[in-house]
Coordinates of C-alpha atoms in Angstrom, one line a residue:
X203 CA 0.0 0.0 0.0
X204 CA 1.5 3.4 -1.1
X205 CA 1.8 5.9 1.8
X206 CA 0.1 9.2 1.3
X207 CA 2.4 12.3 1.0
X208 CA 2.7 14.3 4.2
X209 CA 1.3 17.7 4.9
X210 CA 4.7 19.3 4.2
X211 CA 5.5 17.2 1.2
X212 CA 5.4 20.0 -1.4
X213 CA 8.4 21.7 0.3
X214 CA 10.7 19.0 -0.9
X215 CA 10.7 20.8 -4.3
X216 CA 13.1 23.7 -4.5
X217 CA 11.0 25.5 -7.1
X218 CA 7.9 25.2 -4.9
X219 CA 9.9 26.7 -2.0
X220 CA 10.8 29.7 -4.2
X221 CA 7.3 30.1 -5.5
X222 CA 5.7 29.8 -2.1
X223 CA 8.2 32.2 -0.4
X224 CA 7.8 34.9 -3.0
X225 CA 4.1 34.7 -3.1
X226 CA 3.8 34.7 0.7
X227 CA 5.6 38.1 0.8
X228 CA 3.4 39.3 -2.1
X229 CA 0.3 38.2 -0.3
X230 CA 1.3 40.1 2.8
X231 CA 1.6 43.3 0.7
X232 CA -1.8 42.6 -1.0
X233 CA -3.6 42.0 2.3
X234 CA -2.1 45.2 3.8
X235 CA -3.0 47.1 0.7
X236 CA -6.7 46.1 0.5
X237 CA -7.3 47.0 4.1
X238 CA -5.5 50.4 3.8
X239 CA -7.2 51.1 0.5
X240 CA -10.7 50.5 2.0
X241 CA -10.0 52.9 4.8
X242 CA -8.2 55.5 2.6
X243 CA -11.1 55.6 0.2
X244 CA -13.7 55.9 3.0
X245 CA -11.6 58.6 4.6
X246 CA -11.2 60.5 1.3
X247 CA -14.9 60.6 0.3
X248 CA -16.9 59.7 3.4
X249 CA -19.3 57.6 1.2
X250 CA -20.0 53.9 1.5
X251 CA -20.4 53.7 -2.3
X252 CA -16.9 54.9 -3.2
X253 CA -15.0 51.7 -2.3
X254 CA -17.5 49.8 -4.3
X255 CA -16.7 51.9 -7.4
X256 CA -13.0 51.5 -6.9
X257 CA -13.2 47.7 -6.5
X258 CA -15.5 47.5 -9.5
X259 CA -13.0 49.4 -11.7
X260 CA -10.2 47.0 -10.7
X261 CA -12.3 44.0 -11.2
X262 CA -13.5 45.1 -14.7
X263 CA -9.9 45.7 -15.8
X264 CA -8.8 42.3 -14.5
X265 CA -11.6 40.7 -16.4
X266 CA -10.6 42.5 -19.6
X267 CA -7.2 40.8 -19.6
X268 CA -7.9 37.6 -17.8
X269 CA -9.0 35.3 -20.7
X270 CA -6.1 36.5 -22.9
X271 CA -3.8 35.9 -20.0
X272 CA -5.0 32.3 -19.9
X273 CA -4.3 31.8 -23.6
X274 CA -0.8 33.3 -23.2
X275 CA -0.1 31.2 -20.1
X276 CA -0.9 28.0 -22.0
X277 CA 1.2 29.0 -25.0
X278 CA 4.3 30.7 -23.4
X279 CA 6.3 30.7 -20.2
X280 CA 4.0 31.0 -17.2
X281 CA 7.0 32.1 -15.1
X282 CA 7.9 35.0 -17.4
X283 CA 4.2 36.1 -17.6
X284 CA 4.0 36.2 -13.8
X285 CA 7.3 38.2 -13.6
X286 CA 5.9 40.7 -16.2
X287 CA 2.7 41.1 -14.2
X288 CA 4.5 41.6 -10.9
X289 CA 6.8 44.3 -12.3
X290 CA 3.9 46.1 -14.0
X291 CA 1.9 46.2 -10.8
X292 CA 5.0 47.3 -8.8
X293 CA 5.2 50.3 -11.2
X294 CA 1.5 51.1 -10.6
X295 CA 2.1 51.0 -6.9
X296 CA 5.1 53.3 -7.2
X297 CA 2.9 55.9 -8.8
X298 CA 0.3 55.4 -6.0
X299 CA 3.1 56.1 -3.5
X300 CA 4.3 59.2 -5.3
X301 CA 0.8 60.7 -5.4
X302 CA 0.3 60.0 -1.7
X303 CA 3.7 61.5 -0.7
X304 CA 3.1 64.6 -2.8
X305 CA -0.4 65.0 -1.3
X306 CA -2.1 64.7 -4.7
X307 CA -4.2 61.6 -4.0
X308 CA -7.8 61.8 -5.2
X309 CA -10.6 59.4 -6.0
X310 CA -10.1 59.9 -9.7
X311 CA -6.4 59.0 -9.4
X312 CA -7.3 55.9 -7.3
X313 CA -9.8 54.8 -10.0
X314 CA -7.2 55.1 -12.8
X315 CA -4.6 53.2 -10.8
X316 CA -7.1 50.6 -9.9
X317 CA -7.8 50.0 -13.6
X318 CA -4.1 49.6 -14.3
X319 CA -3.5 47.4 -11.3
X320 CA -6.4 45.1 -12.2
X321 CA -5.2 44.8 -15.8
X322 CA -1.8 43.6 -14.6
X323 CA -3.5 41.1 -12.3
X324 CA -5.5 39.5 -15.2
X325 CA -2.2 38.2 -16.7
X326 CA -1.0 36.9 -13.4
X327 CA -3.8 34.7 -12.1
X328 CA -4.1 32.0 -14.8
X329 CA -0.3 31.7 -15.0
X330 CA 0.0 31.3 -11.2
X331 CA -2.6 28.5 -11.0
X332 CA -1.0 26.8 -14.0
X333 CA 2.5 26.9 -12.7
X334 CA 1.8 24.8 -9.6
X335 CA 1.7 21.4 -11.3
X336 CA 5.0 22.4 -13.0
X337 CA 6.9 22.8 -9.7
X338 CA 5.6 19.7 -7.8
X339 CA 4.7 16.2 -8.9
X340 CA 1.0 15.2 -9.1
X341 CA 0.8 13.3 -5.7
X342 CA 2.1 16.5 -4.0
X343 CA -0.7 18.8 -5.4
X344 CA -3.0 18.6 -2.3
X345 CA 0.0 19.7 -0.1
X346 CA 1.0 22.4 -2.6
X347 CA -2.4 23.9 -3.0
X348 CA -3.1 23.8 0.7
X349 CA 0.2 25.6 1.5
X350 CA -0.5 28.2 -1.1
X351 CA -3.9 28.8 0.5
X352 CA -2.1 28.9 3.9
X353 CA 0.3 31.5 2.6
X354 CA -2.5 33.6 1.1
X355 CA -4.6 33.5 4.2
X356 CA -1.8 33.4 6.8
X357 CA -0.5 36.6 5.2
X358 CA -3.9 38.0 5.5
X359 CA -3.6 37.6 9.2
X360 CA -0.4 39.6 9.2
X361 CA -1.2 42.1 6.5
X362 CA -4.3 43.7 8.0
X363 CA -2.4 44.1 11.3
X364 CA 0.4 45.8 9.5
X365 CA -2.0 48.0 7.6
X366 CA -3.8 49.0 10.8
X367 CA -0.6 49.8 12.6
X368 CA 1.0 51.7 9.8
X369 CA -2.1 53.6 8.8
X370 CA -2.8 54.6 12.3
X371 CA 0.7 55.8 13.1
X372 CA 2.6 57.0 10.0
X373 CA -0.2 57.0 7.4
X374 CA -1.0 55.0 4.3
X375 CA 2.2 55.8 2.2
X376 CA 4.2 53.2 4.0
X377 CA 1.6 50.6 3.1
X378 CA 1.9 51.6 -0.6
X379 CA 5.7 51.2 -0.3
X380 CA 5.3 47.8 1.2
X381 CA 3.1 46.6 -1.6
X382 CA 5.5 47.9 -4.2
X383 CA 8.4 46.1 -2.6
X384 CA 6.4 42.8 -2.3
X385 CA 5.9 42.6 -6.0
X386 CA 9.6 43.1 -6.7
X387 CA 10.5 40.3 -4.2
X388 CA 7.9 38.0 -5.9
X389 CA 9.4 38.7 -9.3
X390 CA 12.9 38.0 -8.0
X391 CA 11.9 34.6 -6.5
X392 CA 10.2 33.6 -9.8
X393 CA 13.3 34.6 -11.7
X394 CA 15.3 32.1 -9.7
X395 CA 12.8 29.3 -10.1
X396 CA 13.0 26.7 -12.9
X397 CA 9.6 25.0 -13.3
X398 CA 9.2 22.1 -15.7
X399 CA 8.1 22.8 -19.3
X400 CA 5.1 21.2 -21.0
X401 CA 4.5 20.4 -24.7
X402 CA 1.9 22.8 -26.0
X403 CA 0.0 21.6 -29.1
X404 CA 0.4 23.5 -32.4
X405 CA -0.9 27.1 -32.2
X406 CA -4.5 27.6 -33.4
X407 CA -4.5 31.3 -32.9
X408 CA -5.7 33.3 -29.9
X409 CA -9.5 33.1 -30.6
X410 CA -9.5 29.3 -31.5
X411 CA -7.4 28.5 -28.4
X412 CA -9.8 30.5 -26.2
X413 CA -12.7 28.6 -27.8
X414 CA -11.0 25.3 -27.1
X415 CA -10.7 26.2 -23.4
X416 CA -14.3 27.2 -23.3
X417 CA -15.5 23.9 -24.9
X418 CA -13.6 22.0 -22.3
X419 CA -15.1 23.9 -19.4
X420 CA -18.7 23.4 -20.6
X421 CA -18.0 19.7 -21.2
X422 CA -17.3 19.1 -17.5
X423 CA -20.4 19.5 -15.3
X424 CA -18.7 20.1 -12.0
X425 CA -16.5 22.8 -13.4
X426 CA -19.1 24.9 -15.2
X427 CA -21.7 24.5 -12.4
X428 CA -19.1 25.6 -9.8
X429 CA -18.2 28.6 -11.9
X430 CA -21.9 29.5 -12.5
X431 CA -22.7 29.2 -8.8
X432 CA -19.7 31.3 -7.9
X433 CA -20.7 34.0 -10.4
X434 CA -23.9 34.9 -8.7
X435 CA -22.8 34.1 -5.1
X436 CA -19.8 36.4 -5.3
X437 CA -22.1 39.2 -6.7
X438 CA -24.7 38.8 -4.0
X439 CA -22.5 37.8 -1.0
X440 CA -18.8 38.5 -1.4
X441 CA -19.0 41.9 -3.2
X442 CA -21.4 43.5 -0.6
X443 CA -19.3 42.0 2.2
X444 CA -16.1 43.6 0.8
X445 CA -17.6 46.9 -0.2
X446 CA -19.7 47.6 2.9
X447 CA -17.7 46.1 5.7
X448 CA -15.9 49.4 6.6
X449 CA -19.2 51.1 7.0
X450 CA -20.6 48.2 9.1
X451 CA -17.6 48.4 11.4
X452 CA -18.0 52.2 11.7
X453 CA -21.8 52.5 11.9
X454 CA -23.0 49.1 13.3
X455 CA -20.2 48.3 15.7
X456 CA -18.9 51.9 16.4
X457 CA -15.3 50.9 15.9
X458 CA -12.3 52.0 13.9
X459 CA -9.7 50.7 11.4
X460 CA -8.1 48.4 14.0
X461 CA -11.3 46.4 14.5
X462 CA -11.8 46.4 10.7
X463 CA -8.4 44.8 10.3
X464 CA -9.2 42.3 13.1
X465 CA -12.1 40.9 11.1
X466 CA -9.9 40.4 8.1
X467 CA -7.3 38.7 10.2
X468 CA -9.8 36.5 12.0
X469 CA -11.2 35.2 8.7
X470 CA -7.7 34.6 7.4
X471 CA -6.8 32.7 10.5
X472 CA -9.8 30.5 9.9
X473 CA -8.6 29.9 6.3
X474 CA -5.2 28.8 7.5
X475 CA -6.8 26.2 9.8
X476 CA -9.1 25.1 7.0
X477 CA -6.3 24.8 4.5
X478 CA -4.2 22.8 7.0
X479 CA -7.1 20.6 7.7
X480 CA -7.5 19.9 4.0
X481 CA -3.7 19.2 3.5
X482 CA -3.8 16.7 6.4
X483 CA -7.2 15.1 5.3
X484 CA -6.7 15.0 1.5
X485 CA -9.7 12.9 0.8
X486 CA -10.1 11.0 -2.5
X487 CA -13.9 10.6 -2.4
X488 CA -16.8 13.1 -2.7
X489 CA -14.4 16.0 -3.2
X490 CA -16.8 18.1 -5.2
X491 CA -19.6 17.7 -2.7
X492 CA -17.1 18.6 0.1
X493 CA -15.9 21.7 -1.9
X494 CA -19.4 23.1 -2.7
X495 CA -20.7 22.2 0.8
X496 CA -17.8 24.0 2.5
X497 CA -18.4 27.2 0.4
X498 CA -22.1 27.1 1.2
X499 CA -21.6 26.7 4.9
X500 CA -19.1 29.6 5.0
X501 CA -21.8 32.1 3.9
X502 CA -23.7 31.5 7.1
X503 CA -20.9 33.5 8.8
X504 CA -21.9 36.6 6.8
X505 CA -25.4 36.4 8.1
X506 CA -24.2 36.1 11.7
X507 CA -21.7 38.9 11.3
X508 CA -24.3 41.2 9.8
X509 CA -27.0 40.6 12.4
X510 CA -25.0 40.2 15.6
X511 CA -25.2 43.0 18.1
X512 CA -21.8 42.0 19.5
X513 CA -18.5 42.6 17.8
X514 CA -17.0 39.6 19.5
X515 CA -19.5 37.3 17.8
X516 CA -18.7 38.9 14.5
X517 CA -15.1 37.9 15.0
X518 CA -16.1 34.3 15.7
X519 CA -18.3 34.4 12.5
X520 CA -15.3 35.7 10.5
X521 CA -13.2 32.7 11.8
X522 CA -16.1 30.3 10.8
X523 CA -16.1 31.8 7.3
X524 CA -12.4 31.4 6.9
X525 CA -12.3 27.8 8.0
X526 CA -14.8 26.7 5.4
X527 CA -13.4 28.9 2.7
X528 CA -10.0 27.3 3.4
X529 CA -11.4 23.9 2.8
X530 CA -13.4 24.9 -0.2
X531 CA -10.6 26.8 -1.9
X532 CA -7.9 24.1 -1.4
X533 CA -10.2 21.4 -2.6
X534 CA -11.3 23.3 -5.7
X535 CA -7.7 24.1 -6.7
X536 CA -6.6 20.5 -6.1
X537 CA -9.4 19.2 -8.3
X538 CA -8.6 21.6 -11.1
X539 CA -4.9 21.0 -11.1
X540 CA -5.2 17.2 -10.8
X541 CA -8.0 16.6 -13.4
X542 CA -7.5 19.3 -16.1
X543 CA -4.9 18.5 -18.8
X544 CA -1.7 20.7 -18.5
X545 CA -2.0 22.3 -21.9
X546 CA -5.5 23.6 -21.0
X547 CA -5.0 24.4 -17.4
X548 CA -4.3 28.1 -17.5
X549 CA -7.2 28.7 -19.9
X550 CA -9.6 26.7 -17.7
X551 CA -8.4 28.8 -14.7
X552 CA -8.9 32.0 -16.7
X553 CA -12.5 31.0 -17.4
X554 CA -12.8 30.1 -13.7
X555 CA -11.7 33.5 -12.6
X556 CA -13.6 35.3 -15.4
X557 CA -16.9 33.5 -14.7
X558 CA -16.6 33.5 -10.9
X559 CA -15.8 37.2 -10.7
X560 CA -17.7 38.3 -13.9
X561 CA -20.6 39.9 -12.0
X562 CA -18.6 41.2 -9.0
X563 CA -18.2 44.7 -10.5
X564 CA -22.0 44.8 -10.7
X565 CA -22.1 43.5 -7.1
X566 CA -19.7 46.2 -5.9
X567 CA -21.7 49.0 -7.6
X568 CA -25.1 47.7 -6.5
X569 CA -23.8 47.2 -2.9
X570 CA -22.5 50.8 -2.8
X571 CA -25.7 52.2 -4.2
X572 CA -28.1 50.1 -2.2
X573 CA -26.0 50.6 0.9
X574 CA -26.8 54.3 0.9
X575 CA -30.6 53.7 1.2
X576 CA -30.7 50.3 3.0
X577 CA -28.8 49.4 6.1
X578 CA -25.5 47.8 5.1
X579 CA -26.2 45.0 7.6
X580 CA -29.4 44.1 5.8
X581 CA -27.6 44.0 2.5
X582 CA -24.9 41.6 3.9
X583 CA -27.5 39.4 5.6
X584 CA -29.6 38.9 2.5
X585 CA -26.5 38.2 0.4
X586 CA -25.3 35.6 2.9
X587 CA -28.6 33.7 2.8
X588 CA -28.5 33.7 -1.0
X589 CA -25.0 32.4 -1.1
X590 CA -25.7 29.6 1.4
X591 CA -28.6 28.4 -0.7
X592 CA -27.1 28.7 -4.1
X593 CA -23.9 26.7 -3.3
X594 CA -26.1 23.6 -2.7
X595 CA -28.1 23.8 -5.9
X596 CA -25.4 22.1 -8.1
X597 CA -25.2 19.2 -5.7
X598 CA -28.8 18.2 -6.5
X599 CA -27.3 16.9 -9.8
X600 CA -25.8 13.5 -9.4
X601 CA -23.2 14.0 -12.1
X602 CA -21.8 16.8 -10.0
X603 CA -22.0 15.6 -6.4
X604 CA -20.6 12.1 -7.1
X605 CA -17.3 13.3 -8.7
X606 CA -14.4 11.8 -6.8

């Protein structure tokens, strides 16, 4: 009987260690940036709707480049594409820092930079997901995907704390500098890595290769139903949560940026535990049912956070959310990277991101607009209920829930 690889098995690969280390630092910068950005925009305008518009602009720009990024990542070096994206986003953040230091920051400038930042990210995500099977062997994928999730969410424990501390003492400019440096470090680690290559089939042209990826996605029920569910759930549940949480912390709980950061850190801590649990468990049966069920259970936490009169219970709800998201995210990425052919992987991931986040700009705008006339807590609670229900709909189809 073959023994199952251990939780730390992925770290036997030098290239995975480089990838993981560089991304961990980048994730810290990202987590600090999003918290500081949310508070900076709210401070700048005093309107709950403003952050929603900024996040919508970034999301739309990412969606505009995402599918082409998937085609490029299946055709050319995923490593070089990631380095290009990292350096491009570092340049955008350097401009962000210069505007802050010169006291020229405005909502218009933030919107323009958000568009450029999102466009760079669209080239990164498909290549990042696609490079993981090239730095570890197939049996190590559960360990690798879990530890990437742990890095992402563990950094989100540290990042908000850093953002809250720096923002409250020396101002946001240091956070922008941290994010700039994190992209440079990520690019340097990728430069040192030497992932395996794969044989791409003869070129069909960008449009035909994009169509080939789309045909594969719609031919696999668990993939397209998962993307379709996520599309609506992220619009109704995740987008309002992200856009309105600063206002909920201020108005509902009467607290400041430190408490806002604690909620991010609490959810991230839960994600770390969930990802570790998945790496240790690594089941081989009913993985799609586990994945969709975990995502559905997490949204109960949004309802509790929105309706609770006690901030302490909101923190517990954030941890609950994180634990189930950690399991759902690690299981989804393990399924994708194990079962999708290498030469289609980045395109499938680009459709995954594109479909899943396709309606989030609408969600950000609607959340911002509705949140000015309806209590933000009500918007969050309704979104959480919708998300919980919709995740279980695909599992009523036997061809989805029985996938191993």
